[in-house]
mmCIF file of C-alpha atoms in Angstrom:
data_model
loop_
_atom_site.group_PDB
_atom_site.id
_atom_site.type_symbol
_atom_site.label_atom_id
_atom_site.label_comp_id
_atom_site.label_asym_id
_atom_site.label_seq_id
_atom_site.Cartn_x
_atom_site.Cartn_y
_atom_site.Cartn_z
ATOM 1 C CA MET A 1 -0.416 0.518 0.059
ATOM 2 C CA LYS A 2 2.569 2.153 0.731
ATOM 3 C CA LEU A 3 4.770 1.941 -2.153
ATOM 4 C CA LYS A 4 1.814 2.263 -4.494
ATOM 5 C CA PHE A 5 1.027 5.442 -2.966
ATOM 6 C CA GLN A 6 4.449 6.553 -3.558
ATOM 7 C CA LEU A 7 3.442 5.875 -7.391
ATOM 8 C CA SER A 8 0.680 8.171 -7.056
ATOM 9 C CA ILE A 9 2.747 11.133 -5.517
ATOM 10 C CA ALA A 10 5.504 10.692 -8.123
ATOM 11 C CA PHE A 11 2.813 10.218 -10.838
ATOM 12 C CA VAL A 12 1.157 13.458 -10.205
ATOM 13 C CA ILE A 13 4.348 15.397 -8.894
ATOM 14 C CA SER A 14 5.444 14.816 -12.750
ATOM 15 C CA VAL A 15 2.030 16.218 -14.509
ATOM 16 C CA ILE A 16 2.272 19.658 -12.398
ATOM 17 C CA PHE A 17 5.727 19.756 -13.017
ATOM 18 C CA LEU A 18 5.010 18.815 -16.444
ATOM 19 C CA ILE A 19 2.015 21.590 -16.868
ATOM 20 C CA GLY A 20 4.397 24.149 -14.999
ATOM 21 C CA PHE A 21 6.865 23.142 -17.758
ATOM 22 C CA SER A 22 4.552 23.932 -20.437
ATOM 23 C CA ILE A 23 2.662 27.051 -19.242
ATOM 24 C CA MET A 24 5.984 28.625 -19.190
ATOM 25 C CA ALA A 25 7.224 27.235 -21.308
ATOM 26 C CA PHE A 26 4.154 29.173 -23.627
ATOM 27 C CA THR A 27 5.278 32.210 -21.912
ATOM 28 C CA ILE A 28 8.512 33.070 -23.574
ATOM 29 C CA SER A 29 7.616 31.598 -26.771
ATOM 30 C CA ALA A 30 4.670 34.249 -26.900
ATOM 31 C CA TYR A 31 6.533 36.600 -24.985
ATOM 32 C CA GLU A 32 10.588 36.871 -25.941
ATOM 33 C CA PHE A 33 11.197 39.308 -22.343
ATOM 34 C CA LEU A 34 8.926 38.832 -19.962
ATOM 35 C CA ASN A 35 8.490 42.219 -17.246
ATOM 36 C CA PHE A 36 8.723 39.134 -14.942
ATOM 37 C CA ASP A 37 11.712 38.725 -15.625
ATOM 38 C CA ARG A 38 12.790 42.514 -15.554
ATOM 39 C CA ALA A 39 11.818 43.189 -12.463
ATOM 40 C CA VAL A 40 13.454 39.761 -10.286
ATOM 41 C CA ILE A 41 16.990 40.778 -13.003
ATOM 42 C CA SER A 42 16.567 44.173 -12.100
ATOM 43 C CA PHE A 43 16.447 43.285 -8.283
ATOM 44 C CA VAL A 44 18.710 41.065 -8.108
ATOM 45 C CA GLN A 45 21.408 42.628 -10.157
ATOM 46 C CA GLY A 46 20.373 45.867 -8.047
ATOM 47 C CA LEU A 47 22.601 44.033 -4.825
ATOM 48 C CA GLU A 48 25.838 44.112 -7.319
ATOM 49 C CA SER A 49 29.282 43.389 -4.970
ATOM 50 C CA PRO A 50 32.570 42.368 -5.040
ATOM 51 C CA PHE A 51 31.735 39.750 -2.254
ATOM 52 C CA LEU A 52 28.446 39.060 -3.238
ATOM 53 C CA THR A 53 30.333 38.759 -7.070
ATOM 54 C CA SER A 54 32.388 36.345 -5.938
ATOM 55 C CA ILE A 55 30.341 34.290 -4.151
ATOM 56 C CA MET A 56 27.782 34.109 -6.712
ATOM 57 C CA LYS A 57 30.403 33.127 -9.577
ATOM 58 C CA VAL A 58 31.264 30.060 -7.085
ATOM 59 C CA PHE A 59 27.909 28.547 -6.204
ATOM 60 C CA THR A 60 27.561 28.894 -10.391
ATOM 61 C CA PHE A 61 31.213 26.908 -10.698
ATOM 62 C CA ILE A 62 29.534 24.564 -8.008
ATOM 63 C CA GLY A 63 26.547 23.846 -10.586
ATOM 64 C CA SER A 64 29.070 23.514 -13.442
ATOM 65 C CA SER A 65 29.353 19.556 -15.646
ATOM 66 C CA SER A 66 32.875 19.606 -14.248
ATOM 67 C CA SER A 67 31.421 20.107 -10.809
ATOM 68 C CA ILE A 68 28.692 18.096 -11.298
ATOM 69 C CA ILE A 69 30.227 14.969 -12.675
ATOM 70 C CA ILE A 70 33.246 14.984 -9.721
ATOM 71 C CA LEU A 71 29.939 14.854 -7.569
ATOM 72 C CA SER A 72 28.078 12.789 -9.270
ATOM 73 C CA LEU A 73 31.111 10.349 -9.491
ATOM 74 C CA LEU A 74 31.170 10.400 -5.253
ATOM 75 C CA VAL A 75 28.123 9.379 -5.078
ATOM 76 C CA LEU A 76 27.847 6.585 -7.320
ATOM 77 C CA PHE A 77 31.093 5.293 -4.909
ATOM 78 C CA TYR A 78 29.906 5.688 -2.090
ATOM 79 C CA LEU A 79 26.209 3.812 -3.758
ATOM 80 C CA TYR A 80 27.567 1.318 -4.441
ATOM 81 C CA LYS A 81 30.777 0.198 -2.459
ATOM 82 C CA VAL A 82 29.385 1.453 0.594
ATOM 83 C CA LEU A 83 25.608 1.059 0.823
ATOM 84 C CA LYS A 84 25.541 -1.603 -1.386
ATOM 85 C CA HIS A 85 22.371 -0.027 -3.434
ATOM 86 C CA ARG A 86 22.909 -1.374 -7.088
ATOM 87 C CA LEU A 87 19.024 -0.416 -7.798
ATOM 88 C CA GLU A 88 19.832 3.030 -7.216
ATOM 89 C CA LEU A 89 23.222 3.386 -8.134
ATOM 90 C CA VAL A 90 20.994 2.933 -11.644
ATOM 91 C CA LEU A 91 18.184 5.382 -10.903
ATOM 92 C CA PHE A 92 20.883 7.882 -10.193
ATOM 93 C CA SER A 93 22.677 7.276 -12.668
ATOM 94 C CA ALA A 94 19.441 7.749 -15.455
ATOM 95 C CA VAL A 95 17.960 10.573 -13.562
ATOM 96 C CA VAL A 96 22.526 12.554 -13.934
ATOM 97 C CA VAL A 97 22.937 11.289 -16.823
ATOM 98 C CA GLY A 98 19.058 12.088 -18.359
ATOM 99 C CA SER A 99 19.080 15.976 -16.814
ATOM 100 C CA PRO A 100 21.709 17.248 -19.683
ATOM 101 C CA LEU A 101 20.642 15.312 -22.145
ATOM 102 C CA LEU A 102 17.050 16.746 -22.301
ATOM 103 C CA ASN A 103 17.782 20.089 -21.671
ATOM 104 C CA LEU A 104 19.880 20.199 -24.627
ATOM 105 C CA ILE A 105 16.883 18.930 -26.816
ATOM 106 C CA LEU A 106 14.834 21.733 -25.110
ATOM 107 C CA LYS A 107 17.303 24.484 -25.822
ATOM 108 C CA LEU A 108 17.627 23.499 -29.075
ATOM 109 C CA PHE A 109 13.471 23.405 -29.527
ATOM 110 C CA PHE A 110 13.019 26.904 -28.178
ATOM 111 C CA GLN A 111 16.235 28.272 -29.239
ATOM 112 C CA ARG A 112 16.266 31.389 -26.841
ATOM 113 C CA ALA A 113 18.975 33.840 -26.713
ATOM 114 C CA ARG A 114 20.523 34.320 -23.570
ATOM 115 C CA PRO A 115 20.041 37.894 -22.337
ATOM 116 C CA ASP A 116 22.294 41.107 -23.619
ATOM 117 C CA LEU A 117 21.818 43.179 -20.359
ATOM 118 C CA HIS A 118 24.362 43.213 -18.046
ATOM 119 C CA ARG A 119 26.815 40.317 -17.978
ATOM 120 C CA LEU A 120 29.776 39.447 -15.776
ATOM 121 C CA ILE A 121 30.539 36.093 -17.307
ATOM 122 C CA GLU A 122 30.808 35.552 -20.361
ATOM 123 C CA ILE A 123 29.013 32.126 -21.990
ATOM 124 C CA GLY A 124 27.349 31.080 -25.240
ATOM 125 C CA GLY A 125 24.868 28.351 -25.917
ATOM 126 C CA TYR A 126 20.677 29.154 -25.825
ATOM 127 C CA SER A 127 18.902 30.284 -22.438
ATOM 128 C CA PHE A 128 15.446 28.632 -22.414
ATOM 129 C CA PRO A 129 16.095 25.944 -19.471
ATOM 130 C CA SER A 130 18.855 26.905 -17.515
ATOM 131 C CA GLY A 131 21.350 23.972 -17.438
ATOM 132 C CA HIS A 132 22.512 25.093 -14.094
ATOM 133 C CA ALA A 133 19.286 25.010 -12.713
ATOM 134 C CA MET A 134 18.506 21.755 -14.020
ATOM 135 C CA ASN A 135 20.788 19.501 -13.480
ATOM 136 C CA ALA A 136 20.841 21.300 -9.590
ATOM 137 C CA PHE A 137 17.374 20.291 -9.293
ATOM 138 C CA THR A 138 17.842 17.367 -10.457
ATOM 139 C CA LEU A 139 21.009 16.137 -8.169
ATOM 140 C CA TYR A 140 20.109 17.588 -5.059
ATOM 141 C CA GLY A 141 16.593 15.642 -6.185
ATOM 142 C CA ILE A 142 17.566 12.460 -5.814
ATOM 143 C CA LEU A 143 20.006 13.112 -3.684
ATOM 144 C CA THR A 144 17.793 13.401 -1.403
ATOM 145 C CA PHE A 145 15.687 10.703 -2.100
ATOM 146 C CA LEU A 146 18.340 8.336 -1.524
ATOM 147 C CA LEU A 147 19.705 9.092 1.537
ATOM 148 C CA TRP A 148 16.850 9.863 3.432
ATOM 149 C CA ARG A 149 15.496 6.972 3.976
ATOM 150 C CA HIS A 150 19.199 6.587 5.563
ATOM 151 C CA ILE A 151 19.115 9.391 8.014
ATOM 152 C CA SER A 152 16.528 8.906 10.542
ATOM 153 C CA PRO A 153 16.897 12.167 13.227
ATOM 154 C CA MET A 154 14.328 14.089 11.772
ATOM 155 C CA TRP A 155 17.221 16.876 12.585
ATOM 156 C CA GLY A 156 18.922 15.285 10.190
ATOM 157 C CA ARG A 157 16.316 14.817 6.760
ATOM 158 C CA THR A 158 15.794 18.768 8.259
ATOM 159 C CA LEU A 159 19.194 19.519 7.152
ATOM 160 C CA LEU A 160 19.484 17.307 4.070
ATOM 161 C CA ILE A 161 15.811 19.189 2.501
ATOM 162 C CA LEU A 162 17.085 23.082 3.788
ATOM 163 C CA PHE A 163 21.078 21.618 1.961
ATOM 164 C CA SER A 164 19.526 20.825 -1.422
ATOM 165 C CA VAL A 165 16.683 23.696 -1.622
ATOM 166 C CA MET A 166 19.926 26.383 -0.205
ATOM 167 C CA MET A 167 21.783 24.534 -2.774
ATOM 168 C CA ILE A 168 18.900 24.965 -5.996
ATOM 169 C CA LEU A 169 18.103 28.236 -5.514
ATOM 170 C CA THR A 170 21.733 29.303 -4.430
ATOM 171 C CA ILE A 171 22.396 27.717 -8.490
ATOM 172 C CA GLY A 172 19.789 29.362 -10.430
ATOM 173 C CA ILE A 173 20.308 32.599 -8.506
ATOM 174 C CA SER A 174 23.710 33.094 -9.776
ATOM 175 C CA ARG A 175 23.099 32.891 -13.043
ATOM 176 C CA ILE A 176 20.579 35.290 -12.741
ATOM 177 C CA TYR A 177 23.294 37.403 -10.820
ATOM 178 C CA LEU A 178 25.702 37.161 -13.617
ATOM 179 C CA GLY A 179 23.499 37.843 -16.169
ATOM 180 C CA VAL A 180 23.596 34.928 -17.901
ATOM 181 C CA HIS A 181 20.180 33.452 -17.577
ATOM 182 C CA TYR A 182 16.985 35.029 -17.369
ATOM 183 C CA PRO A 183 14.459 34.555 -14.516
ATOM 184 C CA SER A 184 11.942 32.095 -16.308
ATOM 185 C CA ASP A 185 15.047 30.186 -17.713
ATOM 186 C CA ILE A 186 15.756 29.391 -14.315
ATOM 187 C CA ILE A 187 12.542 28.433 -13.349
ATOM 188 C CA GLY A 188 12.072 26.618 -16.553
ATOM 189 C CA GLY A 189 14.685 24.533 -15.346
ATOM 190 C CA TYR A 190 13.427 23.606 -12.592
ATOM 191 C CA LEU A 191 9.658 22.670 -13.052
ATOM 192 C CA ALA A 192 11.982 20.892 -15.937
ATOM 193 C CA GLY A 193 14.132 19.147 -13.947
ATOM 194 C CA GLY A 194 11.102 18.799 -11.377
ATOM 195 C CA CYS A 195 9.188 16.688 -14.065
ATOM 196 C CA TRP A 196 12.367 14.451 -15.110
ATOM 197 C CA LEU A 197 12.475 13.701 -11.551
ATOM 198 C CA ALA A 198 9.702 12.325 -10.814
ATOM 199 C CA ILE A 199 9.024 10.397 -13.546
ATOM 200 C CA SER A 200 12.579 9.057 -12.830
ATOM 201 C CA ILE A 201 11.263 7.716 -9.402
ATOM 202 C CA TRP A 202 7.818 7.036 -10.689
ATOM 203 C CA VAL A 203 9.124 4.321 -13.260
ATOM 204 C CA PHE A 204 11.773 3.447 -10.378
ATOM 205 C CA GLN A 205 9.315 2.690 -7.682
ATOM 206 C CA LYS A 206 6.813 0.661 -10.149
ATOM 207 C CA HIS A 207 9.675 -1.416 -10.901
ATOM 208 C CA LYS A 208 10.300 -2.272 -6.906
ATOM 209 C CA GLU A 209 6.322 -2.990 -6.977
ATOM 210 C CA SER A 210 6.863 -5.335 -10.709
ATOM 211 C CA GLN A 211 9.855 -7.154 -8.065
ATOM 212 C CA LYS A 212 8.121 -7.153 -5.188
ATOM 213 C CA ASN A 213 5.249 -8.607 -6.491
ATOM 214 C CA LYS A 214 6.900 -11.149 -8.304
ATOM 215 C CA GLU A 215 8.522 -12.600 -4.288
ATOM 216 C CA ILE A 216 5.450 -12.541 -3.652
ATOM 217 C CA ASN A 217 3.679 -14.646 -6.128
#
């Protein structure tokens, strides 16, 4: 019963994220530069200072492909050698590898140009949805899902969630601050990442339910 409930939750969440992403995609297709984007960029970049710029560059590096690869390898080692979880290893790999591939497909489909306002770093490629935001959501989201069951104290679980949320939000905000993404790119990345994560967890839980039924029969 518990597994079926988790399956239902994962499916509902994936649909919610998919609907949210579809709305965001339609909106940016209809209006290239949203008033919402303009207001948020003005506020975030209005906080600019040398110290804050250094911090934002650190977080944007943490969200880069090279950093994610290193962290992913450490997690894979932990899952394989310490926890002995083979199935979870497959889930983690599918989520982390699938996220940038899906992001590339979406960027090529929408082909939204990056903002040309006040940039603190230079970068090429398309803008929507944000790869940093999408990868951060899927990486820290799947880490939270996998580690949750191994942390018993409520304070430990609370810290896990707070840490993941902080990393996801700060990496996304750093891209706006540095002038390489619209806020709607970041939200689109979160929604696309959330949809991919929820679908992956749904397939994972569905497989576990199937295996459990086979054992019973």
